[in-house]
mmCIF file of C-alpha atoms and ligand atoms in Angstrom:
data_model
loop_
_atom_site.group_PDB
_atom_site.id
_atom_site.type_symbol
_atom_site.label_atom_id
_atom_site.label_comp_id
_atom_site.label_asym_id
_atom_site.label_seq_id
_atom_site.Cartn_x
_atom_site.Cartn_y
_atom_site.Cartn_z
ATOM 1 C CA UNK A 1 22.628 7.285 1.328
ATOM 2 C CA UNK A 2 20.736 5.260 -1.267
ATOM 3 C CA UNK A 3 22.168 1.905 -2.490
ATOM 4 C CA UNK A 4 20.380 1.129 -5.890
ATOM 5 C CA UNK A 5 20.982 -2.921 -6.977
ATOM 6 C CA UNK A 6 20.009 -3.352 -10.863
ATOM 7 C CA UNK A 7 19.173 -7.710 -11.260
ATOM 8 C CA UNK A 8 19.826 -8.072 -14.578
ATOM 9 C CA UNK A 9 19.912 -11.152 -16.691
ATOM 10 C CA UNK A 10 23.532 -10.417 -17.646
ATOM 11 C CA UNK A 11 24.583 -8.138 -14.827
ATOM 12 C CA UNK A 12 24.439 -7.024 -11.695
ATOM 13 C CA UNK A 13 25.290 -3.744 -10.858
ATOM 14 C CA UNK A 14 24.861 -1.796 -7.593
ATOM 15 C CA UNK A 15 25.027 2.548 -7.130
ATOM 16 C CA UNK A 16 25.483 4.225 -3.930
ATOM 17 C CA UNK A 17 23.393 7.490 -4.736
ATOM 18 C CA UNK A 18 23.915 10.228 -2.042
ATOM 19 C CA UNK A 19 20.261 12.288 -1.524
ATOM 20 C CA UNK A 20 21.110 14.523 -4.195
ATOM 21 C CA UNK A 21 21.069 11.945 -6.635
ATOM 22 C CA UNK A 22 25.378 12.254 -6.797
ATOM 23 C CA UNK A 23 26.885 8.671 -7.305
ATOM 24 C CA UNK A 24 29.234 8.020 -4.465
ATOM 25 C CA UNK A 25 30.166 4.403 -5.708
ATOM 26 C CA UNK A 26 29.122 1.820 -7.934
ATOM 27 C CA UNK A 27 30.242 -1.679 -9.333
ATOM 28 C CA UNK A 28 29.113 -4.289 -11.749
ATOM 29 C CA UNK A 29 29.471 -7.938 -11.691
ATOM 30 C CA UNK A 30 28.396 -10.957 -13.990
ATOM 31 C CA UNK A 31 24.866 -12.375 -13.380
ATOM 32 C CA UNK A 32 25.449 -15.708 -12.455
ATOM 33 C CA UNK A 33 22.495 -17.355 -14.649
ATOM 34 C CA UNK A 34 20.014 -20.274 -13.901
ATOM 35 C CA UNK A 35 21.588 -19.954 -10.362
ATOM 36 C CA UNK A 36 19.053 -18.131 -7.648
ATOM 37 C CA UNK A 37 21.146 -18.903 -4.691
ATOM 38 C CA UNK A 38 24.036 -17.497 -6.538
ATOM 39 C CA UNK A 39 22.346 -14.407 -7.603
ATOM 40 C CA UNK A 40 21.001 -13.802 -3.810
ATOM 41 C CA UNK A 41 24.656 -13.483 -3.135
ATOM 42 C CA UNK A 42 25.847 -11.950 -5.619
ATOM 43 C CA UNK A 43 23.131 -9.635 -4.752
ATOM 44 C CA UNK A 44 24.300 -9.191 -0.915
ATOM 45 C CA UNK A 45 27.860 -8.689 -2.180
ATOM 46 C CA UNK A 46 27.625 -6.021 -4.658
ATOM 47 C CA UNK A 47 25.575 -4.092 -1.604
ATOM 48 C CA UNK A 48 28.203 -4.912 1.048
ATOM 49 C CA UNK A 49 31.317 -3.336 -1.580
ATOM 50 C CA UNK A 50 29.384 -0.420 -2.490
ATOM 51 C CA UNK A 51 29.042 0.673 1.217
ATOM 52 C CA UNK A 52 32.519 0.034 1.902
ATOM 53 C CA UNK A 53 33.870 2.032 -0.808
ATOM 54 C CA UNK A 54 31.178 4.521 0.247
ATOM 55 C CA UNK A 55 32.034 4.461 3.682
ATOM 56 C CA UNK A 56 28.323 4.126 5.186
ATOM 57 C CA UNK A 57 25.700 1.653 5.300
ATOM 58 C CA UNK A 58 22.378 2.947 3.071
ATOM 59 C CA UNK A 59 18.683 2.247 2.338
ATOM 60 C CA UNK A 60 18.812 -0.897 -0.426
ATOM 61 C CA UNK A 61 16.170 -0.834 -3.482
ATOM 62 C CA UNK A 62 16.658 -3.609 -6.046
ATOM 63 C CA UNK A 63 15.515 -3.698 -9.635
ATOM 64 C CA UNK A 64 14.389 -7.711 -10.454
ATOM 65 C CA UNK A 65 14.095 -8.963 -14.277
ATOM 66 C CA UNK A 66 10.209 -9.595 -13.359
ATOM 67 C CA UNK A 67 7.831 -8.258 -10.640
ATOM 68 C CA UNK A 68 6.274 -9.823 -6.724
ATOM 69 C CA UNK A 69 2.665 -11.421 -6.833
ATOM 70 C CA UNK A 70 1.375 -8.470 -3.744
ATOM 71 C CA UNK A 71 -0.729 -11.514 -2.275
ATOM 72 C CA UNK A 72 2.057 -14.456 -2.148
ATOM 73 C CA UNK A 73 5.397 -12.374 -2.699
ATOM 74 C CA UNK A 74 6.398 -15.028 -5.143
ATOM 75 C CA UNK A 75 8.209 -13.435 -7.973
ATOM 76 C CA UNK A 76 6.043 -13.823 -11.386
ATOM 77 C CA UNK A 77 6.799 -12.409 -15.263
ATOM 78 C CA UNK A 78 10.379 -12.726 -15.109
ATOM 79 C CA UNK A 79 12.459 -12.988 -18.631
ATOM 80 C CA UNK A 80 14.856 -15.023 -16.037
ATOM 81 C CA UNK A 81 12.144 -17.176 -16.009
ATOM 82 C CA UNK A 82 14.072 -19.521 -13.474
ATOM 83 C CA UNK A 83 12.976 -16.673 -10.740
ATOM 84 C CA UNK A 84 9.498 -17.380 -11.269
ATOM 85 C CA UNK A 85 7.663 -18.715 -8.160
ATOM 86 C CA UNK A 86 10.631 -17.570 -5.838
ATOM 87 C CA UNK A 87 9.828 -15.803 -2.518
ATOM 88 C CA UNK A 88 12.393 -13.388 -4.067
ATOM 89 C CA UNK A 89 11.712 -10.386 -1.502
ATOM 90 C CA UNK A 90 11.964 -12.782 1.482
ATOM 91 C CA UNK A 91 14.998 -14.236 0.398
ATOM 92 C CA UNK A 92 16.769 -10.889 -0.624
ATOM 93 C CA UNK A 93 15.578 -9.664 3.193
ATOM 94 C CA UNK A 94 17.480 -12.663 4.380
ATOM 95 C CA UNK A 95 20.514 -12.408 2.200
ATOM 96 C CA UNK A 96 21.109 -8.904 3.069
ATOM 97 C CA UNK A 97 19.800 -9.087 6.928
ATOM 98 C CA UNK A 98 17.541 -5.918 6.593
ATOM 99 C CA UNK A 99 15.067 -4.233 5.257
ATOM 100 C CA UNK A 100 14.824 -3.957 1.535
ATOM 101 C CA UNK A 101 12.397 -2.769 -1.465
ATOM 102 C CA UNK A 102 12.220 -4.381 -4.491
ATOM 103 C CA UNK A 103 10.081 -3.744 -8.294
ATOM 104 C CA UNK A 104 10.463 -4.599 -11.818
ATOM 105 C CA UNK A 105 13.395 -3.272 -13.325
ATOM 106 C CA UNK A 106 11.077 -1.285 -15.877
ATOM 107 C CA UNK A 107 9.403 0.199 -13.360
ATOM 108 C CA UNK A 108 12.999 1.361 -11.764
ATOM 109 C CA UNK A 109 13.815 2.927 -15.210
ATOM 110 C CA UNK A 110 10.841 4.943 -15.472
ATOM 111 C CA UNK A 111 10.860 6.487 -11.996
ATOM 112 C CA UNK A 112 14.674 6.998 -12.464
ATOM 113 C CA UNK A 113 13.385 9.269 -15.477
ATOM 114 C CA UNK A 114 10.736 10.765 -13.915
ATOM 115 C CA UNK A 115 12.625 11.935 -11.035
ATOM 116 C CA UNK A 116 15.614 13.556 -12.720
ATOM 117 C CA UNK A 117 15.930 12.415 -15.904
ATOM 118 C CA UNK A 118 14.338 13.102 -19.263
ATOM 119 C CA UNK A 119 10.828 13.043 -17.932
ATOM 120 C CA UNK A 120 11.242 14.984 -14.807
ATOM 121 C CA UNK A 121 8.869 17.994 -14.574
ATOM 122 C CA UNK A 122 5.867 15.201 -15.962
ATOM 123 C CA UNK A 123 3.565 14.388 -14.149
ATOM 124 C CA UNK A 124 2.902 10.536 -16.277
ATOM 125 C CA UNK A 125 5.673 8.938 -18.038
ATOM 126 C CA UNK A 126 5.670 6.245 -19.745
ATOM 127 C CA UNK A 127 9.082 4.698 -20.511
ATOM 128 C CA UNK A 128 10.313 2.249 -22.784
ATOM 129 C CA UNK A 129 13.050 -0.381 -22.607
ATOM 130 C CA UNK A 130 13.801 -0.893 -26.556
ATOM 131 C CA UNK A 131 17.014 -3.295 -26.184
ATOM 132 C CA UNK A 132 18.196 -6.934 -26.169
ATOM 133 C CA UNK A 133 14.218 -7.377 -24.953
ATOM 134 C CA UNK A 134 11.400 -4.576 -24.768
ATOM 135 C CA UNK A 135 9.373 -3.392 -21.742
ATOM 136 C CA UNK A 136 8.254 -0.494 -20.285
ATOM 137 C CA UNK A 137 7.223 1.435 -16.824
ATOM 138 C CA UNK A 138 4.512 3.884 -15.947
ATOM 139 C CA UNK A 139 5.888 6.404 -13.139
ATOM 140 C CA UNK A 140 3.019 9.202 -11.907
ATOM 141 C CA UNK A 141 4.536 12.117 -9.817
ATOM 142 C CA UNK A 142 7.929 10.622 -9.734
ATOM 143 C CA UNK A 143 6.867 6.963 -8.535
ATOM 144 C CA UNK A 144 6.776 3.963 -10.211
ATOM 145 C CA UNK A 145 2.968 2.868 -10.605
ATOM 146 C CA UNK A 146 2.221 -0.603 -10.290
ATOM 147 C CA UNK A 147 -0.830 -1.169 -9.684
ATOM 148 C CA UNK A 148 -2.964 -4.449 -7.508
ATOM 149 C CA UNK A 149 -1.440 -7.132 -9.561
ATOM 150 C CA UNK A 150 2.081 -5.658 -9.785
ATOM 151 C CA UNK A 151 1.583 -5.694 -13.621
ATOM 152 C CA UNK A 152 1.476 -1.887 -14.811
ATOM 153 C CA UNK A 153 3.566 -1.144 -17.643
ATOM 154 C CA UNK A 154 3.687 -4.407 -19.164
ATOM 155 C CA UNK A 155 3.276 -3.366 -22.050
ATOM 156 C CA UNK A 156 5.834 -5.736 -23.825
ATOM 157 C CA UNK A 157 3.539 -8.712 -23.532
ATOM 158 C CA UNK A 158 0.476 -7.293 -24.811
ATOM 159 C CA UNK A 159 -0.061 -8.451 -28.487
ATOM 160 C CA UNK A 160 1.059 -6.334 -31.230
ATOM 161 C CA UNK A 161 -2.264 -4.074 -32.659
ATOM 162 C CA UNK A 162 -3.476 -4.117 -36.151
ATOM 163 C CA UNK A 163 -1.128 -6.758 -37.508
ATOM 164 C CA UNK A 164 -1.138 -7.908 -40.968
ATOM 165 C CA UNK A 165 -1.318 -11.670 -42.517
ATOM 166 C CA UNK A 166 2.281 -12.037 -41.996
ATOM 167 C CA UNK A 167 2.016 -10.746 -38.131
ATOM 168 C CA UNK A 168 -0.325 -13.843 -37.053
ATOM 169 C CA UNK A 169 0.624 -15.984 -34.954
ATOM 170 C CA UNK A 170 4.377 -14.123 -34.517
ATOM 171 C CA UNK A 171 6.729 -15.348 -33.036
ATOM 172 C CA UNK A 172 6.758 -17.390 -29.345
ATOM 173 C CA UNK A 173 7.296 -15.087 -26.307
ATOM 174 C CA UNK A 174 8.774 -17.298 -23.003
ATOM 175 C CA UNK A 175 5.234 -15.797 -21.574
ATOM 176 C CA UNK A 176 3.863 -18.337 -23.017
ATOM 177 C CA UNK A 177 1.841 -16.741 -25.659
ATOM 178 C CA UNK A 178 2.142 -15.500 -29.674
ATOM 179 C CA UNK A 179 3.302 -12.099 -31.246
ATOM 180 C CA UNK A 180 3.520 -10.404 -27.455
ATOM 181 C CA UNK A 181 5.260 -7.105 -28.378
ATOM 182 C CA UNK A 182 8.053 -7.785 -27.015
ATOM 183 C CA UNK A 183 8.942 -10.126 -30.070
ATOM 184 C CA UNK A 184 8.695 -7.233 -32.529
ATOM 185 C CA UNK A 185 10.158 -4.442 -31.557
ATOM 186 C CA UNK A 186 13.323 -5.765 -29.058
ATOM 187 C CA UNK A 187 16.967 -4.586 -31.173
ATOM 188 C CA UNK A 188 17.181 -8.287 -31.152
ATOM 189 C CA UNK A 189 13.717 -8.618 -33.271
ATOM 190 C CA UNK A 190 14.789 -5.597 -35.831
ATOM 191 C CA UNK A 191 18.276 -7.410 -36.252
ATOM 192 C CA UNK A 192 15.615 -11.156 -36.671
ATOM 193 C CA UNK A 193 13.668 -9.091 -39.073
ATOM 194 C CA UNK A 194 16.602 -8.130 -41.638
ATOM 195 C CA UNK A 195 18.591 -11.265 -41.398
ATOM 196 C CA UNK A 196 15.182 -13.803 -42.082
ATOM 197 C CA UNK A 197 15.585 -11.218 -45.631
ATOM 198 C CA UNK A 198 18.760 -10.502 -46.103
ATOM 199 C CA UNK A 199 19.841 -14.121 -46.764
ATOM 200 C CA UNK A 200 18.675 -17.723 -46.412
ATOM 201 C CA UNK A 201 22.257 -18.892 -46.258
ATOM 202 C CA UNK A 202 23.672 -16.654 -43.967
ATOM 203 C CA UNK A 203 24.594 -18.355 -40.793
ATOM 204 C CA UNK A 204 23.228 -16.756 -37.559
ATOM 205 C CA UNK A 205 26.932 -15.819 -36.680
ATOM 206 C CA UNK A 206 27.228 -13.535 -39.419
ATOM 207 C CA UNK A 207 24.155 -11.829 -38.955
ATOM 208 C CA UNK A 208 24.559 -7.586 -38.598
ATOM 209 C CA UNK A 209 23.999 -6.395 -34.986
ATOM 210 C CA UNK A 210 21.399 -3.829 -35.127
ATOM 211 C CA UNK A 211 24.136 -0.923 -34.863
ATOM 212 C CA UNK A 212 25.302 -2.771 -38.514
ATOM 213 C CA UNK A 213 22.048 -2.746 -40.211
ATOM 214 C CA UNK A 214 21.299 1.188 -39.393
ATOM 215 C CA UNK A 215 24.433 1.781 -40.533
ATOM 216 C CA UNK A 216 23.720 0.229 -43.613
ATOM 217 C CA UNK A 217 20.690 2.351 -43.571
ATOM 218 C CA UNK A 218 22.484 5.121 -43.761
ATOM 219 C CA UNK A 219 24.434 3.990 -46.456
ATOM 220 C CA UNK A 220 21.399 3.535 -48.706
ATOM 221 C CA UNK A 221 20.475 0.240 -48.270
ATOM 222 C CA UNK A 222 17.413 -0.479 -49.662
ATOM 223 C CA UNK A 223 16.518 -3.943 -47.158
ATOM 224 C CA UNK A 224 17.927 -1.688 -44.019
ATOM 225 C CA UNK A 225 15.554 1.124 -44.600
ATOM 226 C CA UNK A 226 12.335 -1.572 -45.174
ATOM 227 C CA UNK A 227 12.747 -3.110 -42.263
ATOM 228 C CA UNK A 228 13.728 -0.346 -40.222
ATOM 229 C CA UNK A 229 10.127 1.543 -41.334
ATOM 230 C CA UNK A 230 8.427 -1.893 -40.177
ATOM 231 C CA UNK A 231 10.149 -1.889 -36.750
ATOM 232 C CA UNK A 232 9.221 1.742 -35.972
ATOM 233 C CA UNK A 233 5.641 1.027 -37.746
ATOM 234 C CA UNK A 234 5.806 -1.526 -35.113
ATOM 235 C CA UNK A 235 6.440 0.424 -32.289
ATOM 236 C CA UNK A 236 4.385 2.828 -33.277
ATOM 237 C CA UNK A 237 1.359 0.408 -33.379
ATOM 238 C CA UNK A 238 2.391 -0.538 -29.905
ATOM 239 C CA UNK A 239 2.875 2.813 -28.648
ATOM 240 C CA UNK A 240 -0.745 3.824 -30.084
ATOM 241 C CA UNK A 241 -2.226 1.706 -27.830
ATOM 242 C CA UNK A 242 -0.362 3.267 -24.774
ATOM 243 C CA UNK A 243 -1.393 6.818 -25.841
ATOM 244 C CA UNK A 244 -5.016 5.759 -26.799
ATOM 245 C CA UNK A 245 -5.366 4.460 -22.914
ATOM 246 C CA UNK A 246 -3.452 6.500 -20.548
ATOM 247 C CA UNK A 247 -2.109 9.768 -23.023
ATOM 248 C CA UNK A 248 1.155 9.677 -20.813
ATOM 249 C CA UNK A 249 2.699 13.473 -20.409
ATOM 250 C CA UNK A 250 5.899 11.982 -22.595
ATOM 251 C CA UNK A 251 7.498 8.928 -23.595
ATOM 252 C CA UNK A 252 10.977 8.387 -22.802
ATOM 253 C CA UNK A 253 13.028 5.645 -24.409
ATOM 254 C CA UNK A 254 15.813 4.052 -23.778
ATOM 255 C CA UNK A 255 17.472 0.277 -24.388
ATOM 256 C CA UNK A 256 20.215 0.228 -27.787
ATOM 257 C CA UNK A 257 17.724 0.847 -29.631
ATOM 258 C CA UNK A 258 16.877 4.389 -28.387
ATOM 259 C CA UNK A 259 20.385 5.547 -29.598
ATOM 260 C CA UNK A 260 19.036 5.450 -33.208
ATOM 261 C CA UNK A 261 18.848 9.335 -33.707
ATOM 262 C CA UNK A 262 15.831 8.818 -36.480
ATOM 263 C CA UNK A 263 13.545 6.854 -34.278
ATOM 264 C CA UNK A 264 12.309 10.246 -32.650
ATOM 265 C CA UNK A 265 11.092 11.668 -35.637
ATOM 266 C CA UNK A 266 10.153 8.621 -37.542
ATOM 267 C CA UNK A 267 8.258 7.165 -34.817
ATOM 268 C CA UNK A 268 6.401 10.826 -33.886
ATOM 269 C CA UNK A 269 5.302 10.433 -37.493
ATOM 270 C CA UNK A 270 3.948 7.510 -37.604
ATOM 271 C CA UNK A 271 2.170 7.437 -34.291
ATOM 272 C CA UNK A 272 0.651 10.440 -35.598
ATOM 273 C CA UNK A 273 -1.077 8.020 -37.665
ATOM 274 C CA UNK A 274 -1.757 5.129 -35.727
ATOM 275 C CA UNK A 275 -3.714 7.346 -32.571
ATOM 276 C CA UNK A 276 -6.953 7.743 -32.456
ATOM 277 C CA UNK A 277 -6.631 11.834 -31.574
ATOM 278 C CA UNK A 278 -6.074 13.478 -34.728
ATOM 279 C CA UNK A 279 -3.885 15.776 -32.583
ATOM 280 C CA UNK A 280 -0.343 14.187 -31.446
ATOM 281 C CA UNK A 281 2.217 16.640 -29.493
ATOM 282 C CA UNK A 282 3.282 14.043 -27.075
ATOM 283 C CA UNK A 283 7.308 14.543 -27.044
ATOM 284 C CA UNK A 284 9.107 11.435 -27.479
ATOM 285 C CA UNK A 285 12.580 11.762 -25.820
ATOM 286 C CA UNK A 286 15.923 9.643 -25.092
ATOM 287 C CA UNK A 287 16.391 8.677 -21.514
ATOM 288 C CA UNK A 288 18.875 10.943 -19.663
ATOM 289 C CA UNK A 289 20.920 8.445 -17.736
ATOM 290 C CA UNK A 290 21.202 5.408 -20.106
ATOM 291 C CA UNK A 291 22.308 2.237 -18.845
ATOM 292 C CA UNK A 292 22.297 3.856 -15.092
ATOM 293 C CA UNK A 293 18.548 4.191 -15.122
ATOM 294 C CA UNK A 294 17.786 0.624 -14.051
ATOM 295 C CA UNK A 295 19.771 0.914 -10.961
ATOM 296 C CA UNK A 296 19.351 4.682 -10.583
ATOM 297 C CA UNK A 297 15.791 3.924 -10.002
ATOM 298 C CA UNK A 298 16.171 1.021 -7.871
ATOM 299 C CA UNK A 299 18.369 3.492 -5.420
ATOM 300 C CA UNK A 300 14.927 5.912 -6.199
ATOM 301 C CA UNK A 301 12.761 3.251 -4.305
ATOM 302 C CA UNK A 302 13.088 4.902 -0.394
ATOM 303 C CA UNK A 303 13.138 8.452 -2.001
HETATM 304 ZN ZN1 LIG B 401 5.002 -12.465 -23.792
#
């Protein structure tokens, strides 16, 4: 048996995958934030419940909001930036008393897909995270790639390409740095977008969720369809720069924002444009398994 743990910055949620890739059990529970010692056992927990509802012990793989410096195993990159510079492997070995293998929670996603999800049968995917933040994972024959600074696939702090007057410097990124991609094309940065136009005096509370505003797309309006062509001429210029580099066999997305049915063809057309190959077939897909991919993958890590 597999026991997948997802570390997310709002949950944590643990599978127990038999080898087939069946889910035997599986539980959620509330990240407990700004709180690494609570996490850890939070952590253990969720691992110890889903083997006794399971009725076995299993192999654990954990998906962590960041990724593990190879040299020090301090944890570095993490949007739950308070795990940053924690021995975070160590201390997960200790709070569980075994074994255990851990990678960026992107990276989990994308070799959830490639193994039997929407990319399985290609040999490089590329999948991205479009949802309350933005990142992505590269997984090459079914494995997560990550490469000798534990960095592949961070795509969502690399500056956005080509960007206009209004682009420069863009917005802070907790990296650190400017206009990181991240900050443009997250559902949280489409929703930013329409509400900085929609109205000066609107207060942040009553600002549409991103589900509202392509709704209101779809309902003709005229603001909603503008800034929903800049967010996927966004992603598009991000995505460009992906296929330019590494021409990935597919992209698969996933996050909220991959459950708007016209980013597929919208964004196929306009990275059309933005490559340098005149040529584009890549397919662009949804990801098969949703909100399970994260800790899917995780599970994925002693395949
Ligand atoms: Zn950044």
């Amino acid at each position: 048996m597999l026991v997948g743990v997802d570390w997310g910055g709002t949950k944590i949620e643990a599978i127990a995958l038999a080898e087939d890739g069946r889910t035997i059990a599986r539980l959620r529970e509330v990240t407990p934030r700004s709180d690494y010692e609570a996490c850890l056992a939070t952590v253990a927990s969720v691992v110890i419940k889903v083997e006794a509802e399971a009725g076995t012990t299993g192999t654990v793989g954990i998906g962590i909001p960041g990724s593990v410096d190879p040299a020090t195993g301090l944890a570095k990159g993490a949007s739950s930036t308070w795990l940053n510079g924690k021995p975070v492997e160590a201390d997960l070995r200790r709070a569980l008393g075994r074994e255990v293998r851990i990678a960026n929670d992107a990276d989990c996603f994308a070799a959830s897909e490639a193994v039997d999800g929407a990319g399985a049968g290609h040999n490089v995917v590329f999948a991205v995270i479009l949802g309350s933040g933005a990142g992505a994972g590269v997984a090459v024959a079914g494995k997560a790639h990550h490469g000798p600074n534990n960095s592949a696939g961070e795509w969502g702090h690399n500056p956005l390409p080509r960007p206009d007057v209004t682009e420069i410097p863009g917005p802070a990124c907790y990296c650190g740095r400017y206009g990181c991609l991240e900050r443009w094309v997250s559902g949280w940065s489409f929703a930013r977008d329409y509400h900085q136009h929609a109205s000066i005096d609107m207060a942040p509370s009553e600002a549409p969720t991103p589900v509202e505003i392509v709704s209101r797309m779809r309902e003709g309006d005229r603001l909603a369809r503008l800034v929903w062509n800049r967010y996927v001429d966004r992603v598009a210029r991000g995505l460009s720069v992906v296929v330019n580099t590494l021409d990935p066999d597919i992209l698969v997305l996933g996050g909220g924002m991959a459950n708007v049915d016209e980013l597929y063809d919208d964004l196929s057309y306009r990275l059309a444009d933005e490559t340098f190959s005149p040529c584009f077939y890549t397919p662009i897909v949804r990801a098969a398994h949703g909100d399970s991919s994260g800790v899917r993958g995780a599970a994925w890590l002693w395949r």
